[in-house]
Amino acid sequence: MLDVTDARLDVTQLKVTDVKAWLTDDQGDPIAGQRVYFQSSSGRELGTAVTDESGVADLGSVPIELGPGIVDELLQGYDASFAGDATHSGADAHGQIQLAV
């Protein structure tokens, strides 16, 4: 199972923060050492992170370049995905990106 946080878009700092996912197995136990991919809902790559011992993949702060439509694009949210491995099935989750004020 993959869960995500709501992220924040800070246009004054030109970054998206709180991009984070939790990966757990069917019993709710964390899955460590697995790569999670993050992208905007329209497919713009945000980055990848590896889950820690708590199953958390924390992308941290993602710098952005402002351009036509980028704010509207990011406010559609982001997707996290885990491809799966020999033991665990793949999983996807969608999170919101909220404008920081």
Short mmCIF file of C-alpha atoms in Angstrom, two decimals:
data_model
loop_
_atom_site.label_atom_id
_atom_site.label_comp_id
_atom_site.label_asym_id
_atom_site.label_seq_id
_atom_site.Cartn_x
_atom_site.Cartn_y
_atom_site.Cartn_z
CA MET A 1 0.00 0.00 0.00
CA LEU A 2 1.24 3.49 -0.82
CA ASP A 3 -0.03 6.63 0.95
CA VAL A 4 1.08 10.21 0.35
CA THR A 5 1.00 13.57 2.09
CA ASP A 6 -0.48 16.76 0.74
CA ALA A 7 2.43 18.83 -0.57
CA ARG A 8 2.77 22.62 -0.63
CA LEU A 9 3.70 24.91 -3.51
CA ASP A 10 5.71 27.92 -2.35
CA VAL A 11 5.95 30.30 -5.31
CA THR A 12 8.02 32.83 -3.34
CA GLN A 13 10.71 30.19 -2.65
CA LEU A 14 10.18 28.46 -6.04
CA LYS A 15 9.78 25.00 -4.55
CA VAL A 16 7.31 22.24 -3.70
CA THR A 17 7.68 20.91 -0.15
CA ASP A 18 6.36 17.94 1.85
CA VAL A 19 6.47 15.50 -1.08
CA LYS A 20 6.39 12.24 0.84
CA ALA A 21 5.02 8.69 0.62
CA TRP A 22 4.62 5.73 3.00
CA LEU A 23 5.01 2.21 1.65
CA THR A 24 3.58 -0.69 3.65
CA ASP A 25 2.78 -4.35 3.06
CA ASP A 26 -0.64 -5.99 3.33
CA GLN A 27 -0.27 -6.20 7.13
CA GLY A 28 0.61 -2.50 7.44
CA ASP A 29 4.29 -3.13 8.14
CA PRO A 30 6.74 -0.65 6.56
CA ILE A 31 8.73 -1.71 3.51
CA ALA A 32 12.29 -0.33 3.60
CA GLY A 33 14.84 0.10 0.80
CA GLN A 34 12.39 0.51 -2.08
CA ARG A 35 12.42 3.25 -4.71
CA VAL A 36 9.33 5.46 -5.07
CA TYR A 37 8.87 7.69 -8.13
CA PHE A 38 7.15 11.07 -7.89
CA GLN A 39 5.70 13.12 -10.75
CA SER A 40 3.13 15.85 -11.27
CA SER A 41 -0.30 14.63 -12.36
CA SER A 42 0.54 15.77 -15.88
CA GLY A 43 3.74 13.66 -15.92
CA ARG A 44 6.48 16.16 -15.00
CA GLU A 45 9.16 14.26 -13.07
CA LEU A 46 9.63 15.53 -9.53
CA GLY A 47 12.19 12.94 -8.44
CA THR A 48 12.71 9.61 -6.69
CA ALA A 49 13.38 8.61 -3.10
CA VAL A 50 14.14 5.34 -1.34
CA THR A 51 12.03 4.26 1.62
CA ASP A 52 13.69 4.30 5.04
CA GLU A 53 13.18 1.78 7.87
CA SER A 54 9.76 3.36 8.55
CA GLY A 55 8.69 2.89 4.93
CA VAL A 56 8.90 6.63 4.25
CA ALA A 57 10.17 7.98 0.93
CA ASP A 58 10.76 11.69 1.48
CA LEU A 59 11.54 13.76 -1.59
CA GLY A 60 11.91 16.82 0.61
CA SER A 61 11.95 20.12 -1.22
CA VAL A 62 11.68 20.13 -5.02
CA PRO A 63 12.90 23.27 -6.83
CA ILE A 64 10.66 24.51 -9.62
CA GLU A 65 11.15 26.81 -12.56
CA LEU A 66 8.18 29.09 -13.09
CA GLY A 67 6.85 29.19 -16.61
CA PRO A 68 3.55 29.34 -18.45
CA GLY A 69 1.03 27.05 -16.79
CA ILE A 70 3.39 25.50 -14.21
CA VAL A 71 1.39 26.68 -11.17
CA ASP A 72 -1.90 25.38 -12.61
CA GLU A 73 -0.17 22.10 -13.52
CA LEU A 74 1.23 21.58 -10.03
CA LEU A 75 -2.04 22.47 -8.34
CA GLN A 76 -3.56 19.40 -10.04
CA GLY A 77 -1.49 17.34 -7.60
CA TYR A 78 1.19 14.70 -7.83
CA ASP A 79 1.45 10.94 -8.17
CA ALA A 80 3.73 8.52 -6.38
CA SER A 81 4.41 5.03 -7.67
CA PHE A 82 6.19 1.91 -6.50
CA ALA A 83 6.93 -0.57 -9.30
CA GLY A 84 6.84 -3.61 -7.02
CA ASP A 85 9.43 -6.34 -6.51
CA ALA A 86 9.58 -10.12 -6.18
CA THR A 87 7.74 -9.95 -2.84
CA HIS A 88 5.46 -6.89 -3.07
CA SER A 89 2.96 -5.74 -5.68
CA GLY A 90 3.28 -2.33 -7.25
CA ALA A 91 1.24 0.56 -5.88
CA ASP A 92 0.23 4.11 -6.83
CA ALA A 93 -1.17 7.06 -4.90
CA HIS A 94 -2.26 10.61 -5.67
CA GLY A 95 -1.63 13.61 -3.44
CA GLN A 96 -2.74 17.21 -3.54
CA ILE A 97 -0.40 20.16 -3.92
CA GLN A 98 -1.75 23.20 -2.12
CA LEU A 99 -0.65 26.77 -2.65
CA ALA A 100 1.33 28.01 0.37
CA VAL A 101 0.19 31.45 1.50
#
